[in-house]
Amino acid sequence: MSTSENLYEQIGGRERIAAIVDEFYDRVLDDETVAHFFDDMDMAAQRAHMTQFLSSVADGPVEYTGGEMRDIHEPLDLEREHFDAVATHLEGALRAFDVPDEKVEAVMAEVVALEDDVLCR
């Protein structure tokens, strides 16, 4: 792996990120503590948005065009345990695809930086 590759390339690019997102949502939807937040969502669109978001966070050639985190999550009335559960599922999905620890930590640092916006604090 070239040291000149960005995080997006190091993780494996769009196809691999899309597969990680599929694994992530499989885990989320199997978790009764958070699955209900997705009951009325178009999951194909949600998976596409998350793929775009994760690609953007990883410095891929993608610009995230979804809404502002605070605006999107405000109606959900999320609590810290919901954020933690979803973050744990994302980390688990990354690890299931053998993403190296330092890359997992880099992605998770970006996610944790969004906690206040997601929880509307």
PDB file of N, CA, C and O in Angstrom, residues 70-110:
ATOM      1  N   ARG A  70     -27.013  17.971  12.376  1.00  0.00           N
ATOM      2  CA  ARG A  70     -27.937  18.419  13.415  1.00  0.00           C
ATOM      3  C   ARG A  70     -29.379  18.415  12.888  1.00  0.00           C
ATOM      4  O   ARG A  70     -30.287  17.923  13.553  1.00  0.00           O
ATOM      5  N   ASP A  71     -29.589  18.941  11.702  1.00  0.00           N
ATOM      6  CA  ASP A  71     -30.935  19.016  11.125  1.00  0.00           C
ATOM      7  C   ASP A  71     -31.512  17.624  10.858  1.00  0.00           C
ATOM      8  O   ASP A  71     -32.699  17.380  11.098  1.00  0.00           O
ATOM      9  N   ILE A  72     -30.669  16.729  10.373  1.00  0.00           N
ATOM     10  CA  ILE A  72     -31.122  15.371  10.051  1.00  0.00           C
ATOM     11  C   ILE A  72     -31.523  14.604  11.307  1.00  0.00           C
ATOM     12  O   ILE A  72     -32.524  13.897  11.325  1.00  0.00           O
ATOM     13  N   HIS A  73     -30.730  14.756  12.368  1.00  0.00           N
ATOM     14  CA  HIS A  73     -30.913  13.931  13.551  1.00  0.00           C
ATOM     15  C   HIS A  73     -31.822  14.543  14.619  1.00  0.00           C
ATOM     16  O   HIS A  73     -32.300  13.826  15.492  1.00  0.00           O
ATOM     17  N   GLU A  74     -32.083  15.848  14.537  1.00  0.00           N
ATOM     18  CA  GLU A  74     -32.874  16.513  15.576  1.00  0.00           C
ATOM     19  C   GLU A  74     -34.233  15.859  15.826  1.00  0.00           C
ATOM     20  O   GLU A  74     -34.613  15.635  16.980  1.00  0.00           O
ATOM     21  N   PRO A  75     -34.993  15.503  14.789  1.00  0.00           N
ATOM     22  CA  PRO A  75     -36.317  14.910  15.051  1.00  0.00           C
ATOM     23  C   PRO A  75     -36.263  13.536  15.716  1.00  0.00           C
ATOM     24  O   PRO A  75     -37.264  13.045  16.215  1.00  0.00           O
ATOM     25  N   LEU A  76     -35.092  12.913  15.742  1.00  0.00           N
ATOM     26  CA  LEU A  76     -34.986  11.548  16.264  1.00  0.00           C
ATOM     27  C   LEU A  76     -34.855  11.483  17.777  1.00  0.00           C
ATOM     28  O   LEU A  76     -35.052  10.431  18.374  1.00  0.00           O
ATOM     29  N   ASP A  77     -34.485  12.603  18.408  1.00  0.00           N
ATOM     30  CA  ASP A  77     -34.323  12.641  19.862  1.00  0.00           C
ATOM     31  C   ASP A  77     -33.371  11.543  20.347  1.00  0.00           C
ATOM     32  O   ASP A  77     -33.697  10.750  21.233  1.00  0.00           O
ATOM     33  N   LEU A  78     -32.208  11.504  19.747  1.00  0.00           N
ATOM     34  CA  LEU A  78     -31.207  10.484  20.064  1.00  0.00           C
ATOM     35  C   LEU A  78     -30.537  10.761  21.400  1.00  0.00           C
ATOM     36  O   LEU A  78     -30.336  11.903  21.791  1.00  0.00           O
ATOM     37  N   GLU A  79     -30.177   9.692  22.066  1.00  0.00           N
ATOM     38  CA  GLU A  79     -29.437   9.751  23.324  1.00  0.00           C
ATOM     39  C   GLU A  79     -28.027   9.199  23.108  1.00  0.00           C
ATOM     40  O   GLU A  79     -27.753   8.574  22.083  1.00  0.00           O
ATOM     41  N   ARG A  80     -27.180   9.422  24.078  1.00  0.00           N
ATOM     42  CA  ARG A  80     -25.792   8.974  23.985  1.00  0.00           C
ATOM     43  C   ARG A  80     -25.695   7.473  23.695  1.00  0.00           C
ATOM     44  O   ARG A  80     -24.865   7.038  22.913  1.00  0.00           O
ATOM     45  N   GLU A  81     -26.549   6.663  24.318  1.00  0.00           N
ATOM     46  CA  GLU A  81     -26.472   5.213  24.100  1.00  0.00           C
ATOM     47  C   GLU A  81     -26.789   4.836  22.649  1.00  0.00           C
ATOM     48  O   GLU A  81     -26.258   3.856  22.129  1.00  0.00           O
ATOM     49  N   HIS A  82     -27.633   5.624  21.986  1.00  0.00           N
ATOM     50  CA  HIS A  82     -27.932   5.367  20.577  1.00  0.00           C
ATOM     51  C   HIS A  82     -26.704   5.674  19.722  1.00  0.00           C
ATOM     52  O   HIS A  82     -26.336   4.892  18.835  1.00  0.00           O
ATOM     53  N   PHE A  83     -26.082   6.816  19.987  1.00  0.00           N
ATOM     54  CA  PHE A  83     -24.873   7.186  19.252  1.00  0.00           C
ATOM     55  C   PHE A  83     -23.797   6.122  19.453  1.00  0.00           C
ATOM     56  O   PHE A  83     -23.164   5.671  18.496  1.00  0.00           O
ATOM     57  N   ASP A  84     -23.608   5.706  20.696  1.00  0.00           N
ATOM     58  CA  ASP A  84     -22.579   4.709  21.002  1.00  0.00           C
ATOM     59  C   ASP A  84     -22.861   3.380  20.304  1.00  0.00           C
ATOM     60  O   ASP A  84     -21.940   2.739  19.785  1.00  0.00           O
ATOM     61  N   ALA A  85     -24.122   2.971  20.279  1.00  0.00           N
ATOM     62  CA  ALA A  85     -24.474   1.703  19.626  1.00  0.00           C
ATOM     63  C   ALA A  85     -24.165   1.757  18.133  1.00  0.00           C
ATOM     64  O   ALA A  85     -23.555   0.832  17.577  1.00  0.00           O
ATOM     65  N   VAL A  86     -24.564   2.847  17.499  1.00  0.00           N
ATOM     66  CA  VAL A  86     -24.324   2.982  16.058  1.00  0.00           C
ATOM     67  C   VAL A  86     -22.823   3.061  15.773  1.00  0.00           C
ATOM     68  O   VAL A  86     -22.321   2.419  14.845  1.00  0.00           O
ATOM     69  N   ALA A  87     -22.097   3.804  16.593  1.00  0.00           N
ATOM     70  CA  ALA A  87     -20.642   3.897  16.420  1.00  0.00           C
ATOM     71  C   ALA A  87     -19.989   2.530  16.596  1.00  0.00           C
ATOM     72  O   ALA A  87     -19.080   2.163  15.833  1.00  0.00           O
ATOM     73  N   THR A  88     -20.448   1.767  17.561  1.00  0.00           N
ATOM     74  CA  THR A  88     -19.910   0.422  17.788  1.00  0.00           C
ATOM     75  C   THR A  88     -20.165  -0.465  16.576  1.00  0.00           C
ATOM     76  O   THR A  88     -19.291  -1.240  16.166  1.00  0.00           O
ATOM     77  N   HIS A  89     -21.339  -0.339  15.976  1.00  0.00           N
ATOM     78  CA  HIS A  89     -21.647  -1.143  14.781  1.00  0.00           C
ATOM     79  C   HIS A  89     -20.781  -0.729  13.596  1.00  0.00           C
ATOM     80  O   HIS A  89     -20.346  -1.581  12.811  1.00  0.00           O
ATOM     81  N   LEU A  90     -20.505   0.558  13.470  1.00  0.00           N
ATOM     82  CA  LEU A  90     -19.622   1.008  12.392  1.00  0.00           C
ATOM     83  C   LEU A  90     -18.210   0.463  12.606  1.00  0.00           C
ATOM     84  O   LEU A  90     -17.601  -0.072  11.676  1.00  0.00           O
ATOM     85  N   GLU A  91     -17.719   0.572  13.815  1.00  0.00           N
ATOM     86  CA  GLU A  91     -16.385   0.040  14.098  1.00  0.00           C
ATOM     87  C   GLU A  91     -16.333  -1.463  13.836  1.00  0.00           C
ATOM     88  O   GLU A  91     -15.390  -1.970  13.230  1.00  0.00           O
ATOM     89  N   GLY A  92     -17.372  -2.174  14.244  1.00  0.00           N
ATOM     90  CA  GLY A  92     -17.429  -3.618  14.004  1.00  0.00           C
ATOM     91  C   GLY A  92     -17.433  -3.957  12.520  1.00  0.00           C
ATOM     92  O   GLY A  92     -16.784  -4.911  12.084  1.00  0.00           O
ATOM     93  N   ALA A  93     -18.171  -3.172  11.739  1.00  0.00           N
ATOM     94  CA  ALA A  93     -18.218  -3.411  10.288  1.00  0.00           C
ATOM     95  C   ALA A  93     -16.852  -3.165   9.655  1.00  0.00           C
ATOM     96  O   ALA A  93     -16.406  -3.930   8.802  1.00  0.00           O
ATOM     97  N   LEU A  94     -16.179  -2.094  10.071  1.00  0.00           N
ATOM     98  CA  LEU A  94     -14.832  -1.818   9.547  1.00  0.00           C
ATOM     99  C   LEU A  94     -13.886  -2.964   9.890  1.00  0.00           C
ATOM    100  O   LEU A  94     -13.118  -3.427   9.042  1.00  0.00           O
ATOM    101  N   ARG A  95     -13.961  -3.438  11.114  1.00  0.00           N
ATOM    102  CA  ARG A  95     -13.079  -4.529  11.543  1.00  0.00           C
ATOM    103  C   ARG A  95     -13.424  -5.843  10.839  1.00  0.00           C
ATOM    104  O   ARG A  95     -12.546  -6.647  10.554  1.00  0.00           O
ATOM    105  N   ALA A  96     -14.706  -6.053  10.541  1.00  0.00           N
ATOM    106  CA  ALA A  96     -15.122  -7.266   9.824  1.00  0.00           C
ATOM    107  C   ALA A  96     -14.500  -7.327   8.431  1.00  0.00           C
ATOM    108  O   ALA A  96     -14.321  -8.413   7.873  1.00  0.00           O
ATOM    109  N   PHE A  97     -14.152  -6.163   7.884  1.00  0.00           N
ATOM    110  CA  PHE A  97     -13.505  -6.098   6.576  1.00  0.00           C
ATOM    111  C   PHE A  97     -11.996  -5.940   6.695  1.00  0.00           C
ATOM    112  O   PHE A  97     -11.324  -5.563   5.740  1.00  0.00           O
ATOM    113  N   ASP A  98     -11.487  -6.247   7.885  1.00  0.00           N
ATOM    114  CA  ASP A  98     -10.045  -6.225   8.138  1.00  0.00           C
ATOM    115  C   ASP A  98      -9.391  -4.891   7.829  1.00  0.00           C
ATOM    116  O   ASP A  98      -8.242  -4.830   7.388  1.00  0.00           O
ATOM    117  N   VAL A  99     -10.134  -3.812   8.049  1.00  0.00           N
ATOM    118  CA  VAL A  99      -9.533  -2.484   7.932  1.00  0.00           C
ATOM    119  C   VAL A  99      -8.518  -2.374   9.071  1.00  0.00           C
ATOM    120  O   VAL A  99      -8.840  -2.689  10.216  1.00  0.00           O
ATOM    121  N   PRO A 100      -7.290  -1.979   8.783  1.00  0.00           N
ATOM    122  CA  PRO A 100      -6.263  -1.905   9.826  1.00  0.00           C
ATOM    123  C   PRO A 100      -6.664  -0.963  10.969  1.00  0.00           C
ATOM    124  O   PRO A 100      -7.374   0.029  10.756  1.00  0.00           O
ATOM    125  N   ASP A 101      -6.196  -1.298  12.160  1.00  0.00           N
ATOM    126  CA  ASP A 101      -6.564  -0.553  13.366  1.00  0.00           C
ATOM    127  C   ASP A 101      -6.405   0.950  13.211  1.00  0.00           C
ATOM    128  O   ASP A 101      -7.297   1.710  13.598  1.00  0.00           O
ATOM    129  N   GLU A 102      -5.281   1.399  12.660  1.00  0.00           N
ATOM    130  CA  GLU A 102      -5.056   2.844  12.556  1.00  0.00           C
ATOM    131  C   GLU A 102      -6.054   3.502  11.613  1.00  0.00           C
ATOM    132  O   GLU A 102      -6.426   4.670  11.799  1.00  0.00           O
ATOM    133  N   LYS A 103      -6.529   2.770  10.622  1.00  0.00           N
ATOM    134  CA  LYS A 103      -7.542   3.306   9.698  1.00  0.00           C
ATOM    135  C   LYS A 103      -8.916   3.336  10.374  1.00  0.00           C
ATOM    136  O   LYS A 103      -9.671   4.291  10.202  1.00  0.00           O
ATOM    137  N   VAL A 104      -9.212   2.291  11.142  1.00  0.00           N
ATOM    138  CA  VAL A 104     -10.464   2.277  11.910  1.00  0.00           C
ATOM    139  C   VAL A 104     -10.478   3.468  12.861  1.00  0.00           C
ATOM    140  O   VAL A 104     -11.468   4.198  12.956  1.00  0.00           O
ATOM    141  N   GLU A 105      -9.370   3.669  13.554  1.00  0.00           N
ATOM    142  CA  GLU A 105      -9.277   4.777  14.510  1.00  0.00           C
ATOM    143  C   GLU A 105      -9.445   6.125  13.816  1.00  0.00           C
ATOM    144  O   GLU A 105     -10.097   7.029  14.354  1.00  0.00           O
ATOM    145  N   ALA A 106      -8.912   6.269  12.616  1.00  0.00           N
ATOM    146  CA  ALA A 106      -9.049   7.525  11.873  1.00  0.00           C
ATOM    147  C   ALA A 106     -10.502   7.783  11.494  1.00  0.00           C
ATOM    148  O   ALA A 106     -11.003   8.909  11.647  1.00  0.00           O
ATOM    149  N   VAL A 107     -11.190   6.774  11.022  1.00  0.00           N
ATOM    150  CA  VAL A 107     -12.607   6.925  10.666  1.00  0.00           C
ATOM    151  C   VAL A 107     -13.426   7.222  11.911  1.00  0.00           C
ATOM    152  O   VAL A 107     -14.259   8.138  11.922  1.00  0.00           O
ATOM    153  N   MET A 108     -13.181   6.480  12.972  1.00  0.00           N
ATOM    154  CA  MET A 108     -13.962   6.655  14.189  1.00  0.00           C
ATOM    155  C   MET A 108     -13.721   8.024  14.819  1.00  0.00           C
ATOM    156  O   MET A 108     -14.636   8.614  15.392  1.00  0.00           O
ATOM    157  N   ALA A 109     -12.523   8.560  14.686  1.00  0.00           N
ATOM    158  CA  ALA A 109     -12.245   9.910  15.199  1.00  0.00           C
ATOM    159  C   ALA A 109     -13.111  10.940  14.471  1.00  0.00           C
ATOM    160  O   ALA A 109     -13.627  11.883  15.087  1.00  0.00           O
ATOM    161  N   GLU A 110     -13.291  10.750  13.165  1.00  0.00           N
ATOM    162  CA  GLU A 110     -14.152  11.654  12.389  1.00  0.00           C
ATOM    163  C   GLU A 110     -15.608  11.523  12.833  1.00  0.00           C
ATOM    164  O   GLU A 110     -16.329  12.521  12.930  1.00  0.00           O
TER     165      GLU A 110
END
